[in-house]
Amino acid sequence: MSDIVNVDYSTKIPNNVNLTEDRQVLRALEGWHPGYIDWWKTMGPNGFQEALVYLRTAVSVDPKGWAKFDYVKMPDYRWGILLAPHEEGRTIPFGQHYGKPAWQEVPGEYRAMLRRLVVIQGDTEPASVEQQRHLGKTAPSLYDMRNVFQVNVEEGRHLWAMVYILQKYFGRDGREEAEQLLQRRSGDPDKPRMLGAFNEATPDWLSFHMFTFFTDRDGKMQLESLAQSGFDPLSRTCRFMLTEEAHHMFVGETGIGRTVQRTCEAMKAAGVQDPGDIDKVRGLGVIDLPTMQKKLNLHYSLSLDLFGSEVSTNAANAFNASLKGRFQETKIEDDHKLENSTYPVLKLVDGEIKRVDEPALTAINMRLRDDYTADCQRGLDRWNKIIDRVGVSFRFQLPHVAFHRQIGEFRDVTASPSGELVDAATWERQKDKWLPSKDDGDFIQSLMRQVVEPGKFASWIAPPRVGIDNKPGDFEYVKLAA
Ligand SMILES: [Fe+2]
Ligand SMILES: [Fe+2]
């Protein structure tokens, strides 16, 4: 028996699921491996496949000390199958099957629904790698370059995690889905990725940090609710993925925090009082706060769409079937079946935005989205503290949930960031004040210059307070190929 905490690195595919004794699945994964490497080399970080990157690799699933740091060429990264340890006697924490022993095999009646959930989650993982593949060329420092590559290899591992579930538990259909995951491409009109936000471009580093803050956080919420699943292998897979996901959100939150810090300090030093004096602020070689607010409006609204419709039968079915639960389900005090409860949902009623009580079961997406919003707000509060501390008068705000939506209750209306419904003409007139304009994009692009001298940073971003793995400020996080 292999140890479930330590990872077996003797096989081609590192794992803690005893693959050496699971020949059929091992063969399926080994068959999939060359296609994955091919995908990584063509769609992974563009131009850095030979660089030595100071990466962490998971060596155990023990929350204390699961990672080991070393220089690795990305195509040699040991992508593995890692599940959180099996919990003896785990019972299903919600839905119709509440209280029964967690399933170790796919329940036949839910096969299609479960496969769909795994495929949708799986599709987002390679998509973000594709979206971020050009960023190395404009990295503001070696520290930041290393961070995007770390996120990328881990998203690659998350793809492996979902492919393992597909190949082990879904037979032939699972193998076909695994193949398809390597075929779709972010932003490709003919074979796009499955969800909207994962087909958008990530043109610059501010977008990347916003993406890892807002969109990876949607990922966190989805993983949190799948980690509650009655299907135990999925739950265990997602629980380990969440430990990696935490770093992605750290990269986003601190990336924006450092950008904010740098802008405020530059304004202070130059005696610029008004954050809205965009030309003056931009003249300092930093990104003005109102433009950051517009980027935030964009990424938050795109990420809200990932939660699906506020009122959803699919979500109700997945909850009822005990496949996908709520955020921190086991800490919630109720019947965990939602038989008679309601949940307040913002809806459009006779042309007005109103709060309406809906059956809690169909409002599952809304509830998860509310938990997400609260989690986002905490990050904004910390950025606002940075602004306060430097002594600039400006506050970031999350836009209203009706703002700039493509999915759900507000998809057919236009609303301002404060949630006021406006007509199409007003939207057209105002939208460049609410969302990044072409000019904003061009300006940000003009700052995106690669900085590769160890310990040096581009003009628009402050250095981090501490290094990765506690390395000193001038540590060479990436050794570029000669
Ligand atoms: Fe991921
Ligand atoms: Fe992530």
Coordinates of C-alpha atoms in Angstrom, one line a residue, residues 286 339 383:
V286 CA 2.2 54.4 -12.5
E339 CA -36.8 21.6 2.2
W383 CA -6.4 47.7 -0.6

